[in-house]
mmCIF file of C-alpha atoms in Angstrom:
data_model
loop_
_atom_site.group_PDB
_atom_site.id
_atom_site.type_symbol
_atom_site.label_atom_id
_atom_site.label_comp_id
_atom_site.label_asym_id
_atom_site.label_seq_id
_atom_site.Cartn_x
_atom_site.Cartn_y
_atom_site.Cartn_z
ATOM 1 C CA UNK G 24 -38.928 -24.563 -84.764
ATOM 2 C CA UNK G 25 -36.328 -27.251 -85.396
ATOM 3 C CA UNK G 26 -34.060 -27.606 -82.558
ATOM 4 C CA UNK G 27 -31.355 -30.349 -82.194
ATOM 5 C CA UNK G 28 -30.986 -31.825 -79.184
ATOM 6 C CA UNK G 29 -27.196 -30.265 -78.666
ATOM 7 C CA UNK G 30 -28.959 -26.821 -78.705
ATOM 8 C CA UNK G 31 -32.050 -27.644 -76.907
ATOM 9 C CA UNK G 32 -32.523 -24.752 -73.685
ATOM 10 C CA UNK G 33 -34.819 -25.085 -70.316
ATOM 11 C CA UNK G 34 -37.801 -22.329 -70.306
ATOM 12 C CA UNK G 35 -34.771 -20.508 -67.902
ATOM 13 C CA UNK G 36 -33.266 -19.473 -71.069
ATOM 14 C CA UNK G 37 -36.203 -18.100 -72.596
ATOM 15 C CA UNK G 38 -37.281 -15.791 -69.747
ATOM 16 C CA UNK G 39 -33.816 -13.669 -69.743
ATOM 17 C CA UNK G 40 -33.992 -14.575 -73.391
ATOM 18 C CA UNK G 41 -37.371 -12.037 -73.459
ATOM 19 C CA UNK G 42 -36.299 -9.901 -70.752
ATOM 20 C CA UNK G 43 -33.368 -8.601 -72.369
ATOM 21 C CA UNK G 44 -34.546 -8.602 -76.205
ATOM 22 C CA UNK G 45 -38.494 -7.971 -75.674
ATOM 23 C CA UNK G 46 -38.818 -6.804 -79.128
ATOM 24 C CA UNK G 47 -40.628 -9.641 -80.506
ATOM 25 C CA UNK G 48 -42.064 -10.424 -84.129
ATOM 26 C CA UNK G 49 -46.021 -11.420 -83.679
ATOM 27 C CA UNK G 50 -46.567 -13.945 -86.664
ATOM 28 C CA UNK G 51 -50.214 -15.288 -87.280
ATOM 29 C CA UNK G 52 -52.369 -15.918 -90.304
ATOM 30 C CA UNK G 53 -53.808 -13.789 -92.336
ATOM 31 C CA UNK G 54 -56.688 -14.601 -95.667
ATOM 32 C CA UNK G 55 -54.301 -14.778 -98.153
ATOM 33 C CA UNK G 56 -50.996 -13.964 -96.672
ATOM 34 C CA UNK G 57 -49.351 -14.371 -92.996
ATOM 35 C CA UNK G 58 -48.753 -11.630 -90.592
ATOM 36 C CA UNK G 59 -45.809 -10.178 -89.446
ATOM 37 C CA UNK G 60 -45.488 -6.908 -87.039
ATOM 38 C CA UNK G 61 -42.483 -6.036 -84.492
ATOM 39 C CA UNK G 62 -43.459 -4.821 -81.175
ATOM 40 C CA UNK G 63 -42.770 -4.890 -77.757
ATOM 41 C CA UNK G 64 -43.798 -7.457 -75.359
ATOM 42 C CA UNK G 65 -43.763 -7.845 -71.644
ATOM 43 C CA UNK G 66 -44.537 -9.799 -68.127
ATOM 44 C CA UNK G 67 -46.904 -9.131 -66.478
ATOM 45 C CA UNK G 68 -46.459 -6.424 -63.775
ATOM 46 C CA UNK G 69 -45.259 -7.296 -60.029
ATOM 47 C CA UNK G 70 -44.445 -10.489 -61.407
ATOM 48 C CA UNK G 71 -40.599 -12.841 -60.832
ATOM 49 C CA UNK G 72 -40.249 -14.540 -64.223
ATOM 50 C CA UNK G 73 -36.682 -15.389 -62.554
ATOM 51 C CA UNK G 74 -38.729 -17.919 -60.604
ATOM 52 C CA UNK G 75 -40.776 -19.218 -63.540
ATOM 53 C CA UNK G 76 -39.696 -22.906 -65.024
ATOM 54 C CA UNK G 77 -42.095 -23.483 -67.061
ATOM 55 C CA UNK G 78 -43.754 -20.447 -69.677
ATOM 56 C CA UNK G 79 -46.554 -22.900 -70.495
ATOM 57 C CA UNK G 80 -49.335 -21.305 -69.444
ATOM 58 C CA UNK G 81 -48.028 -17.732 -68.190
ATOM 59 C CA UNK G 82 -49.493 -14.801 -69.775
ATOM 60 C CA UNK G 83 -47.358 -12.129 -71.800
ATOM 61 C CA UNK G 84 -48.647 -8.441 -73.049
ATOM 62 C CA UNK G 85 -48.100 -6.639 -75.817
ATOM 63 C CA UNK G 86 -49.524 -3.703 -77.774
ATOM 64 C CA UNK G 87 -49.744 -2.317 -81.936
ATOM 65 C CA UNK G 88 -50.505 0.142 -83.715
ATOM 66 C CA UNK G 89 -54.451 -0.032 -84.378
ATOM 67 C CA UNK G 90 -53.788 1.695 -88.113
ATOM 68 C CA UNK G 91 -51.618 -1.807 -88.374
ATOM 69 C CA UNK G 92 -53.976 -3.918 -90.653
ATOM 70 C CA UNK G 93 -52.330 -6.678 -88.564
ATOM 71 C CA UNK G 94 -54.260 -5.677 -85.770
ATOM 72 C CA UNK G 95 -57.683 -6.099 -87.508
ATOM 73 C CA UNK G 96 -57.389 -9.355 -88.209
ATOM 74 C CA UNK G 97 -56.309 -10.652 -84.762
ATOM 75 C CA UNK G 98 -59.293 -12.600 -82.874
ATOM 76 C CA UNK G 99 -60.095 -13.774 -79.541
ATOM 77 C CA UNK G 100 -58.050 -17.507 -78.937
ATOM 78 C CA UNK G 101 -56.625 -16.993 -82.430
ATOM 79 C CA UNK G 102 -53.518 -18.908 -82.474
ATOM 80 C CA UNK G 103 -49.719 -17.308 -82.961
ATOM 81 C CA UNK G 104 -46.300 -17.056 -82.677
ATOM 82 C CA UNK G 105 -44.238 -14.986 -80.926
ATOM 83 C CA UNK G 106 -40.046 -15.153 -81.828
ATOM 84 C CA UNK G 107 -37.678 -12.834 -79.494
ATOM 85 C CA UNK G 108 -33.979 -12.880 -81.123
ATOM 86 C CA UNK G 109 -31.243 -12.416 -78.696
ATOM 87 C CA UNK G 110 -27.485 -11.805 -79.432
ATOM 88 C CA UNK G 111 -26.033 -13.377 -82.799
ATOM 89 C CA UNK G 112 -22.749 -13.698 -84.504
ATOM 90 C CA UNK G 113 -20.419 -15.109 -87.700
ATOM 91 C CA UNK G 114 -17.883 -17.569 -86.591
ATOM 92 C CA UNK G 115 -15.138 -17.301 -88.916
ATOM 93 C CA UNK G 116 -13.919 -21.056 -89.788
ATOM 94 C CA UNK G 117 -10.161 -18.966 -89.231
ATOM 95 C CA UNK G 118 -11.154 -18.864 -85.276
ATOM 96 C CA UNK G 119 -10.601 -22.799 -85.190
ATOM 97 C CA UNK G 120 -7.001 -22.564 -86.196
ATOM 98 C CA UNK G 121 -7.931 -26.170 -88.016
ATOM 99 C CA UNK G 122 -8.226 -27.735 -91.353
ATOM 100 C CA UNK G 123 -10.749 -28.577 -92.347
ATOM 101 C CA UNK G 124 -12.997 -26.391 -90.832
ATOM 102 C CA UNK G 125 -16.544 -24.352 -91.974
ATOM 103 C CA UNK G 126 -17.794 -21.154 -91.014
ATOM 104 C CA UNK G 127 -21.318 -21.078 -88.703
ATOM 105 C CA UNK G 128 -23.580 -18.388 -86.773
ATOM 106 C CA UNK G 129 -23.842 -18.741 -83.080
ATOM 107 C CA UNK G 130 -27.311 -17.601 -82.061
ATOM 108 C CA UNK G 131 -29.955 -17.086 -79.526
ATOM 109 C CA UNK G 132 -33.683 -17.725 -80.356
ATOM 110 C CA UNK G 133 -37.016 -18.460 -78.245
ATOM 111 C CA UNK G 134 -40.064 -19.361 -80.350
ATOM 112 C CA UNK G 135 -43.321 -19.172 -77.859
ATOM 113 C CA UNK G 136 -46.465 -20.495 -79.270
ATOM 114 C CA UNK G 137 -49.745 -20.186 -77.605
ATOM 115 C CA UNK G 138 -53.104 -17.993 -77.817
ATOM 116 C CA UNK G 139 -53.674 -14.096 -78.911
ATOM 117 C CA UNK G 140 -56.706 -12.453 -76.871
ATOM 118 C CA UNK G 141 -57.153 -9.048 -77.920
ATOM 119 C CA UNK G 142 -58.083 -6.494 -75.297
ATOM 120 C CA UNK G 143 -60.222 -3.376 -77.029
ATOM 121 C CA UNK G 144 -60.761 -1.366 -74.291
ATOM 122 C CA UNK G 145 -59.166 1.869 -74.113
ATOM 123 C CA UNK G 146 -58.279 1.503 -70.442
ATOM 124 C CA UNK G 147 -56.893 -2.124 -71.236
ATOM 125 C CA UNK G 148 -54.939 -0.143 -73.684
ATOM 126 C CA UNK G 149 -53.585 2.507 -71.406
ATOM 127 C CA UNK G 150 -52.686 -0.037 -68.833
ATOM 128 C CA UNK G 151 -50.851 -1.984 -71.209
ATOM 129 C CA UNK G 152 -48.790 0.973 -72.289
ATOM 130 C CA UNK G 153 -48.044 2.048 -68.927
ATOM 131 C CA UNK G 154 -46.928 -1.517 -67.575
ATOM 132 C CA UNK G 155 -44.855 -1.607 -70.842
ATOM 133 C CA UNK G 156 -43.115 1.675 -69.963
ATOM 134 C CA UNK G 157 -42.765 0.926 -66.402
ATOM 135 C CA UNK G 158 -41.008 -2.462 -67.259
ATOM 136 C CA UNK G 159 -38.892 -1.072 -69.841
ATOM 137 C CA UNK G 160 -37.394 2.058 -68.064
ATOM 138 C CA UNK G 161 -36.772 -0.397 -64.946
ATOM 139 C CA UNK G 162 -34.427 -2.513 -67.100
ATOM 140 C CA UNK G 163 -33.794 -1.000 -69.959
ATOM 141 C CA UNK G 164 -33.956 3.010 -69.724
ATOM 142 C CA UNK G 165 -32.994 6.015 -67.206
ATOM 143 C CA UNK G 166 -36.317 5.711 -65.160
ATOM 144 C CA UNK G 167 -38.146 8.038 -66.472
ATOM 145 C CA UNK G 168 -41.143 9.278 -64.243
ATOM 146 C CA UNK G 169 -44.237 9.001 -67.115
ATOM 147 C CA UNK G 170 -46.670 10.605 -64.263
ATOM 148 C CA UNK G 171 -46.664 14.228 -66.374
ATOM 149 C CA UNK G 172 -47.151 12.429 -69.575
ATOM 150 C CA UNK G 173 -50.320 10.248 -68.778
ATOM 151 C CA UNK G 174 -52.528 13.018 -70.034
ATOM 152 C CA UNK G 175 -50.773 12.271 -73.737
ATOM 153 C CA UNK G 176 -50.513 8.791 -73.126
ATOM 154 C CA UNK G 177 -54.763 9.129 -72.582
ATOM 155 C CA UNK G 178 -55.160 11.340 -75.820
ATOM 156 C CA UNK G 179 -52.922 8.768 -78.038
ATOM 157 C CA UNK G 180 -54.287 5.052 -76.271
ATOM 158 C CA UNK G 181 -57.126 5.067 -78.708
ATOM 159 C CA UNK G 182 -54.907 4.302 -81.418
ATOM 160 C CA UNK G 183 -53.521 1.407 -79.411
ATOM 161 C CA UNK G 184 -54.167 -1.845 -80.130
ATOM 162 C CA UNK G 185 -53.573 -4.352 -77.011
ATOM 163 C CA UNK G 186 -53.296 -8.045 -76.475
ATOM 164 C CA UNK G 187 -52.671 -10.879 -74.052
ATOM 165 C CA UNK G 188 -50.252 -13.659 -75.136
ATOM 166 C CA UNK G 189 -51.464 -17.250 -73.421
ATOM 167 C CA UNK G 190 -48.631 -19.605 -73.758
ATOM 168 C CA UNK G 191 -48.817 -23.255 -74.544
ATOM 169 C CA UNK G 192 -45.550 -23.820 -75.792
ATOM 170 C CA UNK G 193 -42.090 -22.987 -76.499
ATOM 171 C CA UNK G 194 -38.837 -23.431 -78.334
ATOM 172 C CA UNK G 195 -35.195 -21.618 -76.940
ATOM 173 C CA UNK G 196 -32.373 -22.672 -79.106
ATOM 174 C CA UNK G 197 -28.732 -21.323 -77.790
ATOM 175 C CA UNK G 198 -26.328 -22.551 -80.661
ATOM 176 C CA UNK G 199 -23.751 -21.393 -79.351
ATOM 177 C CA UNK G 200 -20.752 -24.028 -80.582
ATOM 178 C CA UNK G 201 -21.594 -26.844 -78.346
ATOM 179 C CA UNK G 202 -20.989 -29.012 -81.083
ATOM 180 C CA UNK G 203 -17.342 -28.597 -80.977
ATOM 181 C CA UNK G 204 -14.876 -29.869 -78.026
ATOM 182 C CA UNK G 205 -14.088 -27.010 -74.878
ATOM 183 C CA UNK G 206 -10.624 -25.656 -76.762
ATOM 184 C CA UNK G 207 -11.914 -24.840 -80.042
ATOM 185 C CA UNK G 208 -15.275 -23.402 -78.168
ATOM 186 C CA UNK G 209 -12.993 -21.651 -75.904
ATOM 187 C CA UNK G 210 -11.347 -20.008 -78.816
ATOM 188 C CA UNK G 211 -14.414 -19.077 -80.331
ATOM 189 C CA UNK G 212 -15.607 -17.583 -76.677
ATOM 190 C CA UNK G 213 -12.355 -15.608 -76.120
ATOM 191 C CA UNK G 214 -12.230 -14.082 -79.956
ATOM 192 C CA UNK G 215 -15.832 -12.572 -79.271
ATOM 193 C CA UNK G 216 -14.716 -11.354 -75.913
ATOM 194 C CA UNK G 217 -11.905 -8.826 -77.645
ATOM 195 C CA UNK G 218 -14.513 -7.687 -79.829
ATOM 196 C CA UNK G 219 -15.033 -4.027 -79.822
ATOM 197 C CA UNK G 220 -19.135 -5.005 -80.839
ATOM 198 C CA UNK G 221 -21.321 -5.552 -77.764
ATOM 199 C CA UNK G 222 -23.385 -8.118 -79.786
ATOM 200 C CA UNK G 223 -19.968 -10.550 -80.032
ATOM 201 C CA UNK G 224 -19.554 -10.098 -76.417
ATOM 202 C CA UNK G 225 -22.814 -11.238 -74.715
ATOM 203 C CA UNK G 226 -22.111 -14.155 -77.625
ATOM 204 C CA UNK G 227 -19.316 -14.471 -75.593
ATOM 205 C CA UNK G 228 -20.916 -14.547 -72.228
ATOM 206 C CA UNK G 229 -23.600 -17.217 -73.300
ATOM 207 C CA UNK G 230 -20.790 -19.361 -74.432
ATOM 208 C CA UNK G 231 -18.988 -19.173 -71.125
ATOM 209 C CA UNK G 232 -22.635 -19.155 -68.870
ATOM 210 C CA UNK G 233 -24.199 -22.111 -71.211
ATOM 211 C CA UNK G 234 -22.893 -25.455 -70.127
ATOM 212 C CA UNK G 235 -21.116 -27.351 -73.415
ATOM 213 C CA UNK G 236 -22.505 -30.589 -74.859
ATOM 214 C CA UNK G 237 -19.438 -31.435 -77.124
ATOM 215 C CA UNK G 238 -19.864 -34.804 -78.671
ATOM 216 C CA UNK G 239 -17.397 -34.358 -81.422
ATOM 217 C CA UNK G 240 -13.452 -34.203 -80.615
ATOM 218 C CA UNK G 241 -10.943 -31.477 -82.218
#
């Protein structure tokens, strides 16, 4: 992925970047056409990826539908991509209060390259899923106890397809106005901060968290 420098982000970024959006979209080669599935995608259990600074090299998990003709052509060290999209939003050129002036889209975007090793196992499966739902109901859902349902989980894992993720490397870009000086990023910041749409307000909290690299003046 293209990144200009202005926008370029530490491996930091990318690890809240995955833990708060983990649904990812798995692209890889196909024979006549590339690949493209959503699905969820994790750490791996009992690990801190707060303490990780670099992702080269760490290991990720994730898990298809076997039905998914995706999954039948995955292969052991085949190469892929993995792209997690975090909060997005329109910036009206009217928020800059300036002529002239052009409209943009602030984003947040981690592109992780690195090696697909597919696990067939069943019981690689079932662990999978149950790391995945342990994960996501610690950050994401009510904790929900899954201890009654592992006799369903065991009749539906064999239509599971699992995988590890090797990294080697990746790409966060946080455009998130940098480009223009602290008052007209400031206005941008505040006008997603009265929005009633919880996408425009983490917008808003990236702009505020992420340092700006203004090189341009008003």
């Amino acid at each position: 992925m293209y990144v200009p420098k202005i926008y370029q982000s530490p491996d930091a970024e990318a690890v809240r970047l995955i833990r708060e959006y983990p649904l990812a979209l798995l692209l890889t080669n196909g024979p006549a056409a590339p690949f493209a599935t959503h699905l969820p995608v994790i750490f791996p259990p009992a690990s801190e990826p707060e303490g990780i600074e670099s992702l080269s090299g760490v290991t990720l998990y994730g898990h298809l539908n076997r039905a998914n003709p995706h999954w039948e052509t995955l292969h052991e060290g085949q190469h892929a991509t993995l792209v997690f999209q975090g909060a997005n939003a329109y910036v009206s050129a009217a928020v800059y209060e300036r002529t002239p002036a052009a409209p943009t889209w602030n984003f947040a975007t981690t592109h992780v390259q690195g090696r697909i090793h597919p696990m067939p196992a069943r019981e690689d499966a079932l662990d999978v899923v149950r790391w995945t739902v342990a994960a996501f109901e610690a950050k994401h859902g009510l904790d929900w106890d899954p201890g009654p349902s592992l006799g369903y989980f065991d009749k539906i894992v064999d239509g599971v397809g699992a995988f590890r993720f090797t990294v080697e490397s990746v790409d966060t870009m946080l455009k998130l106005s940098q480009e223009q000086a602290a008052p007209t990023r400031d206005k941008v910041a505040a006008h997603f901060a009265e929005s009633p749409v919880g996408l425009h307000q983490e917008v808003s909290r990236l702009m505020r968290t992420a340092a700006p690299t203004a090189t341009t003046g008003e």
